XYZ file of N, CA and C in Angstrom:
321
model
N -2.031 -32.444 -43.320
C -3.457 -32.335 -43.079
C -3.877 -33.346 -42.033
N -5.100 -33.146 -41.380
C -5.761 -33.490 -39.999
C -6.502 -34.389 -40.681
N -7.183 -35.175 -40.555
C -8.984 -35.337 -40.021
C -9.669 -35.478 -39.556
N -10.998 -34.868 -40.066
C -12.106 -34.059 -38.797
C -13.483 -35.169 -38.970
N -14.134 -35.055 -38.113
C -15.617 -35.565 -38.852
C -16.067 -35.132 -40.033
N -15.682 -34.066 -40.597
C -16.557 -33.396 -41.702
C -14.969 -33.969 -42.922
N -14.259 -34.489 -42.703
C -13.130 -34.638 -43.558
C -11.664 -34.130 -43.465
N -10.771 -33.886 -44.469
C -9.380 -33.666 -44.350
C -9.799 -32.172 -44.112
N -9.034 -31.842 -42.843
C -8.570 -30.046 -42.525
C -7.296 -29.484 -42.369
N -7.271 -27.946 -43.030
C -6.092 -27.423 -43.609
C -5.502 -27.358 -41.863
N -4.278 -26.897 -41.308
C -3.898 -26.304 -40.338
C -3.624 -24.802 -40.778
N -3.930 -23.812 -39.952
C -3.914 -22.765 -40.335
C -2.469 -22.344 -40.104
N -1.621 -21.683 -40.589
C -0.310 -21.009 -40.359
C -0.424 -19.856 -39.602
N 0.555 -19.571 -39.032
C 0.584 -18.725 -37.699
C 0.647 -17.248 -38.244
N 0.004 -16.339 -37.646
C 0.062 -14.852 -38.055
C 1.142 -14.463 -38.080
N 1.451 -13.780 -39.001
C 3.098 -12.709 -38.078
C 2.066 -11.282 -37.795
N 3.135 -10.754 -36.794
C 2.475 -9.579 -35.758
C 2.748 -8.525 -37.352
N 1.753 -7.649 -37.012
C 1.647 -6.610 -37.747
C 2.549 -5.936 -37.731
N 3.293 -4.837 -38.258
C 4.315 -3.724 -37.880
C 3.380 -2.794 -37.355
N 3.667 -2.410 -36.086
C 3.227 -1.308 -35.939
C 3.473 0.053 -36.739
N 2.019 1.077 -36.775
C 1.837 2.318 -37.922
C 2.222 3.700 -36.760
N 2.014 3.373 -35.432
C 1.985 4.217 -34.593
C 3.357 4.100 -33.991
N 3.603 5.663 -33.897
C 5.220 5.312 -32.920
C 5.004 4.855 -31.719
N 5.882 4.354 -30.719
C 5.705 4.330 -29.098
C 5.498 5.060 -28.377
N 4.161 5.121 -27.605
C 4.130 6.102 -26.704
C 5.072 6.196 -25.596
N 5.987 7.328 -25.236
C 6.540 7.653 -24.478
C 6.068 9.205 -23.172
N 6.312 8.672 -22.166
C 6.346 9.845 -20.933
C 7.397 11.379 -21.481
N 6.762 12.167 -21.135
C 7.555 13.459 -21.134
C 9.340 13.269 -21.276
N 9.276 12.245 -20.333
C 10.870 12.250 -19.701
C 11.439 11.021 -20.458
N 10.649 10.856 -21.563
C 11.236 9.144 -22.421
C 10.607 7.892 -21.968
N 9.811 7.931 -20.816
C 9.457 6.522 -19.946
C 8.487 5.727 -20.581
N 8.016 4.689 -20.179
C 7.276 3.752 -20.347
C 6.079 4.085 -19.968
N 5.000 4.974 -20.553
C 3.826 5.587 -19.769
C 3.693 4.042 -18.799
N 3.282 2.699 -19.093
C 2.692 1.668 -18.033
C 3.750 1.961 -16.662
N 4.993 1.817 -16.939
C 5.352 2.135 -15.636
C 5.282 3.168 -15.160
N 4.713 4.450 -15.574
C 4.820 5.901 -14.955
C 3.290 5.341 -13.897
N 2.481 4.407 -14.344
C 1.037 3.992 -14.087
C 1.268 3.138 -12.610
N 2.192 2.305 -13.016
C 2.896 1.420 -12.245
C 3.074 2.272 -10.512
N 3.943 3.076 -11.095
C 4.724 4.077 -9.892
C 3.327 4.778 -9.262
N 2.525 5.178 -9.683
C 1.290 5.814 -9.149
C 0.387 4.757 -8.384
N 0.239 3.463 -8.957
C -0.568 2.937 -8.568
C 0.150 2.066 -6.937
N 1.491 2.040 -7.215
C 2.502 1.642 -5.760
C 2.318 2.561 -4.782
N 2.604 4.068 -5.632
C 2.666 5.417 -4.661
C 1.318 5.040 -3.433
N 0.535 5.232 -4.470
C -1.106 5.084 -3.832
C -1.088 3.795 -2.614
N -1.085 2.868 -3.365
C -1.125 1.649 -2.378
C 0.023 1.535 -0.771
N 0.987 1.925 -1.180
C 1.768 2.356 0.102
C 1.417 3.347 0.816
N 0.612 4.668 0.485
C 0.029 5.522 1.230
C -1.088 4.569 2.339
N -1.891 3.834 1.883
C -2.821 3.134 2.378
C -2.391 1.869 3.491
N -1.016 1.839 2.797
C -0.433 0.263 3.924
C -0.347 -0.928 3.663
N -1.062 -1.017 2.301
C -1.836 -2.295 2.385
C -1.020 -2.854 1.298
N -0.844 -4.307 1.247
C 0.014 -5.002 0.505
C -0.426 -5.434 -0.922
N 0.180 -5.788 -1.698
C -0.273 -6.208 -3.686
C -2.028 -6.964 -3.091
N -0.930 -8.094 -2.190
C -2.495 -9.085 -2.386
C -3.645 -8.383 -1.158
N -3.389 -7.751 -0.466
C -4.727 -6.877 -0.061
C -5.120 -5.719 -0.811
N -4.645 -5.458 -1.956
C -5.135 -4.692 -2.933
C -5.744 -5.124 -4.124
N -5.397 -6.630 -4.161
C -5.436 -7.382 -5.311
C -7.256 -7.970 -4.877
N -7.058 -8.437 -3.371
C -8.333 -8.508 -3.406
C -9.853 -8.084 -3.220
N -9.154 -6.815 -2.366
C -10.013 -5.557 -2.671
C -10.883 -5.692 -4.188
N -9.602 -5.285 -5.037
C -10.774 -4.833 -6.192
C -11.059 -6.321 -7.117
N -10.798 -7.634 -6.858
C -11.267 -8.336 -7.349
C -10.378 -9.240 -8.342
N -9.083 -8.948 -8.324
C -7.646 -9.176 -8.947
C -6.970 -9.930 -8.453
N -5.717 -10.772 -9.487
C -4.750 -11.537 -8.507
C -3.566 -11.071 -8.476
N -2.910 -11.290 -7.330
C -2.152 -11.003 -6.671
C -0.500 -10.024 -8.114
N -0.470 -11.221 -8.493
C 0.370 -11.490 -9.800
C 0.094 -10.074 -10.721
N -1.050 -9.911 -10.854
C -1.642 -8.552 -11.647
C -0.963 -7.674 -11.374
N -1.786 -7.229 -9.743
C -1.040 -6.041 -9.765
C 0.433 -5.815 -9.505
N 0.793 -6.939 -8.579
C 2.485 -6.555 -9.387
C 2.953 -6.408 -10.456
N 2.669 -7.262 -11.824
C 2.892 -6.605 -13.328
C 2.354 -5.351 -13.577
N 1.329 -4.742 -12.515
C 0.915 -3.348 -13.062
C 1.869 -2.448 -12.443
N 2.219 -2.549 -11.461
C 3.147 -2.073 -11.099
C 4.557 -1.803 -11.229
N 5.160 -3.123 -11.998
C 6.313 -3.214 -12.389
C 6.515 -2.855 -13.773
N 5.033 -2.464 -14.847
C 4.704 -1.847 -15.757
C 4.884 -2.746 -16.662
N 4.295 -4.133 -16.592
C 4.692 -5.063 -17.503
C 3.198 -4.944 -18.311
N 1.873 -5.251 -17.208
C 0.670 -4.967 -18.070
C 0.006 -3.717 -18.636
N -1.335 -4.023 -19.011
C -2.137 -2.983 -19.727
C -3.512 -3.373 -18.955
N -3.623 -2.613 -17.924
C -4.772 -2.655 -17.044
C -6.433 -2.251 -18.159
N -7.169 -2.950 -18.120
C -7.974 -2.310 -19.078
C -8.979 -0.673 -18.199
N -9.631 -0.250 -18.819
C -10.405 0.932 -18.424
C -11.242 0.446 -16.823
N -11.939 -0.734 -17.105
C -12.324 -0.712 -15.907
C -12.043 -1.271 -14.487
N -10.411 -2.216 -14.905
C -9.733 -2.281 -14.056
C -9.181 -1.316 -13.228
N -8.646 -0.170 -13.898
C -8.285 1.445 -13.220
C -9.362 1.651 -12.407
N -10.856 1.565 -12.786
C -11.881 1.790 -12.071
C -11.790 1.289 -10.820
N -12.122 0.061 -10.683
C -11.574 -0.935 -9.133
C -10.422 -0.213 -8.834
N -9.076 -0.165 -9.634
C -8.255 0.478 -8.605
C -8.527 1.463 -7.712
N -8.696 2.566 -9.192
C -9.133 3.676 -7.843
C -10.166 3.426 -6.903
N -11.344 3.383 -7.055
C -11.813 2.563 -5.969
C -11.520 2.426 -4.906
N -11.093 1.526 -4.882
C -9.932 0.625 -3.818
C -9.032 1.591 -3.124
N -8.031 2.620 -4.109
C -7.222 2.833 -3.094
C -7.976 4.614 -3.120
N -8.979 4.367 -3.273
C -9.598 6.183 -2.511
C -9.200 6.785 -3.358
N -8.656 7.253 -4.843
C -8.573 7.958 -5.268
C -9.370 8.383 -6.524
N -9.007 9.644 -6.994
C -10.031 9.521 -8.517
C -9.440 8.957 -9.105
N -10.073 8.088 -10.108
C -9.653 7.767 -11.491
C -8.932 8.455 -12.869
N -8.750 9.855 -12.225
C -7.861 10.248 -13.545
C -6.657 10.780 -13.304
N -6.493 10.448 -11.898
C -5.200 10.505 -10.972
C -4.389 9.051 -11.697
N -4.505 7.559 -12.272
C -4.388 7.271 -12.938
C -3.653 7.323 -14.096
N -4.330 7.969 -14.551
C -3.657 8.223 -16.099
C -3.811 9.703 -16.238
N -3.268 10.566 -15.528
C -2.639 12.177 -15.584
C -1.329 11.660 -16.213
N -1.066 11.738 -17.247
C 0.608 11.066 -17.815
C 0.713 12.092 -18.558
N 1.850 12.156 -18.483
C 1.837 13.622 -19.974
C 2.629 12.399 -20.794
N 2.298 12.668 -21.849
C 2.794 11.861 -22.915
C 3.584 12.950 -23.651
N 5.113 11.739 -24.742
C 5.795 12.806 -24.895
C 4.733 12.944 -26.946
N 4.669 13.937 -27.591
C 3.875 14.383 -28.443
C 4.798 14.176 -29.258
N 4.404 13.408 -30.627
C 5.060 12.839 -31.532
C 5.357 13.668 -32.466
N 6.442 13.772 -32.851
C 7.023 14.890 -34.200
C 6.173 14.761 -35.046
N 5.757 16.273 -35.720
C 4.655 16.625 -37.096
C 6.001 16.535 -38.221
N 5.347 15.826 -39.222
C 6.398 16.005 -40.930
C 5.438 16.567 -41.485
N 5.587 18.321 -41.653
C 4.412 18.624 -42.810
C 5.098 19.100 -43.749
Protein backbone atom coordinates (compact mmCIF):
# COMPACT_ATOMS: atom_id res chain seq x y z
CA UNK A 1 0.00 0.00 0.00
CA UNK A 2 0.74 3.81 -1.04
CA UNK A 3 -0.06 6.95 0.77
CA UNK A 4 -2.24 9.54 -0.43
CA UNK A 5 -3.45 12.76 1.23
CA UNK A 6 -6.72 11.20 1.98
CA UNK A 7 -4.67 8.04 3.56
CA UNK A 8 -3.35 4.38 2.83
CA UNK A 9 -4.36 3.40 -1.06
CA UNK A 10 -5.02 -0.03 -2.47
CA UNK A 11 -2.91 -0.41 -5.96
CA UNK A 12 -5.20 -1.68 -8.34
CA UNK A 13 -4.13 -5.11 -10.12
CA UNK A 14 -3.84 -5.23 -13.73
CA UNK A 15 -6.82 -6.42 -15.99
CA UNK A 16 -6.35 -9.55 -17.94
CA UNK A 17 -7.69 -8.98 -21.61
CA UNK A 18 -11.02 -10.46 -22.03
CA UNK A 19 -11.31 -13.64 -24.34
CA UNK A 20 -12.64 -12.66 -27.17
CA UNK A 21 -16.74 -13.94 -27.95
CA UNK A 22 -16.35 -13.00 -31.64
CA UNK A 23 -14.31 -15.01 -34.14
CA UNK A 24 -11.64 -13.03 -36.31
CA UNK A 25 -12.65 -11.20 -38.96
CA UNK A 26 -11.16 -12.45 -42.02
CA UNK A 27 -11.07 -11.24 -46.01
CA UNK A 28 -12.75 -13.59 -48.50
CA UNK A 29 -9.29 -14.95 -49.29
CA UNK A 30 -8.30 -15.54 -45.31
CA UNK A 31 -6.57 -11.92 -45.02
CA UNK A 32 -6.31 -9.44 -42.49
CA UNK A 33 -9.34 -7.15 -43.55
CA UNK A 34 -6.72 -3.94 -41.96
CA UNK A 35 -4.30 -4.91 -44.46
CA UNK A 36 -6.74 -5.50 -47.39
CA UNK A 37 -7.43 -1.44 -46.08
CA UNK A 38 -3.79 -0.98 -45.99
CA UNK A 39 -3.31 -2.12 -49.79
CA UNK A 40 -6.20 0.29 -50.90
CA UNK A 41 -5.22 3.07 -49.06
CA UNK A 42 -1.22 2.64 -50.74
CA UNK A 43 -3.05 1.73 -54.10
CA UNK A 44 -4.77 5.19 -53.82
CA UNK A 45 -1.90 7.21 -52.55
CA UNK A 46 0.55 6.02 -55.31
CA UNK A 47 -2.05 6.81 -57.95
CA UNK A 48 -1.73 10.47 -56.68
CA UNK A 49 2.29 10.48 -56.27
CA UNK A 50 2.38 11.68 -53.20
CA UNK A 51 4.40 10.25 -50.34
CA UNK A 52 3.09 8.72 -46.47
CA UNK A 53 4.17 12.15 -45.08
CA UNK A 54 2.44 14.29 -47.86
CA UNK A 55 -0.53 12.31 -47.19
CA UNK A 56 -0.06 12.27 -43.62
CA UNK A 57 -0.25 15.91 -43.73
CA UNK A 58 -2.84 16.52 -45.96
CA UNK A 59 -5.38 15.00 -43.78
CA UNK A 60 -3.96 16.04 -40.51
CA UNK A 61 -1.92 12.72 -39.41
CA UNK A 62 1.58 11.57 -38.64
CA UNK A 63 3.66 10.34 -40.77
CA UNK A 64 4.10 6.93 -38.62
CA UNK A 65 0.12 6.45 -38.93
CA UNK A 66 -0.27 6.06 -42.07
CA UNK A 67 2.40 3.73 -42.61
CA UNK A 68 0.88 1.37 -39.81
CA UNK A 69 -2.31 1.85 -41.85
CA UNK A 70 -0.86 0.70 -44.51
CA UNK A 71 1.22 -2.01 -43.36
CA UNK A 72 -2.18 -3.03 -41.58
CA UNK A 73 -0.91 -2.77 -38.16
CA UNK A 74 -3.70 0.00 -37.12
CA UNK A 75 -7.46 0.58 -36.78
CA UNK A 76 -8.06 3.90 -38.48
CA UNK A 77 -11.17 5.17 -36.69
CA UNK A 78 -14.46 6.22 -38.93
CA UNK A 79 -13.42 9.61 -39.30
CA UNK A 80 -9.98 9.15 -40.02
CA UNK A 81 -11.11 7.12 -43.38
CA UNK A 82 -13.01 10.37 -43.82
CA UNK A 83 -9.73 12.66 -44.15
CA UNK A 84 -8.36 9.87 -46.05
CA UNK A 85 -10.62 9.78 -48.60
CA UNK A 86 -10.69 13.23 -48.74
CA UNK A 87 -7.30 13.61 -49.31
CA UNK A 88 -6.73 11.11 -51.78
CA UNK A 89 -10.08 12.03 -54.05
CA UNK A 90 -11.86 9.15 -53.43
CA UNK A 91 -15.24 8.00 -51.90
CA UNK A 92 -15.24 6.79 -48.64
CA UNK A 93 -16.68 3.43 -49.14
CA UNK A 94 -14.03 2.64 -51.63
CA UNK A 95 -12.35 2.15 -48.18
CA UNK A 96 -13.96 -0.41 -46.67
CA UNK A 97 -15.65 -2.36 -49.88
CA UNK A 98 -13.96 -5.63 -48.08
CA UNK A 99 -15.84 -8.63 -48.46
CA UNK A 100 -15.46 -10.27 -45.33
CA UNK A 101 -15.13 -13.97 -45.06
CA UNK A 102 -18.94 -14.92 -43.24
CA UNK A 103 -18.63 -16.89 -40.18
CA UNK A 104 -19.96 -20.54 -39.98
CA UNK A 105 -23.86 -20.86 -38.66
CA UNK A 106 -24.14 -23.99 -35.78
CA UNK A 107 -27.90 -24.39 -35.85
Amino acid sequence: MSKSANGPTRQKAPRKPRPSIQPPLETQDGGDPRAALGEIIYTERMRLGISQEELAARAGLDRTYVSGMERGLRNPTFLVLLRLARELAIDPAILVRIEIRKAPTNL
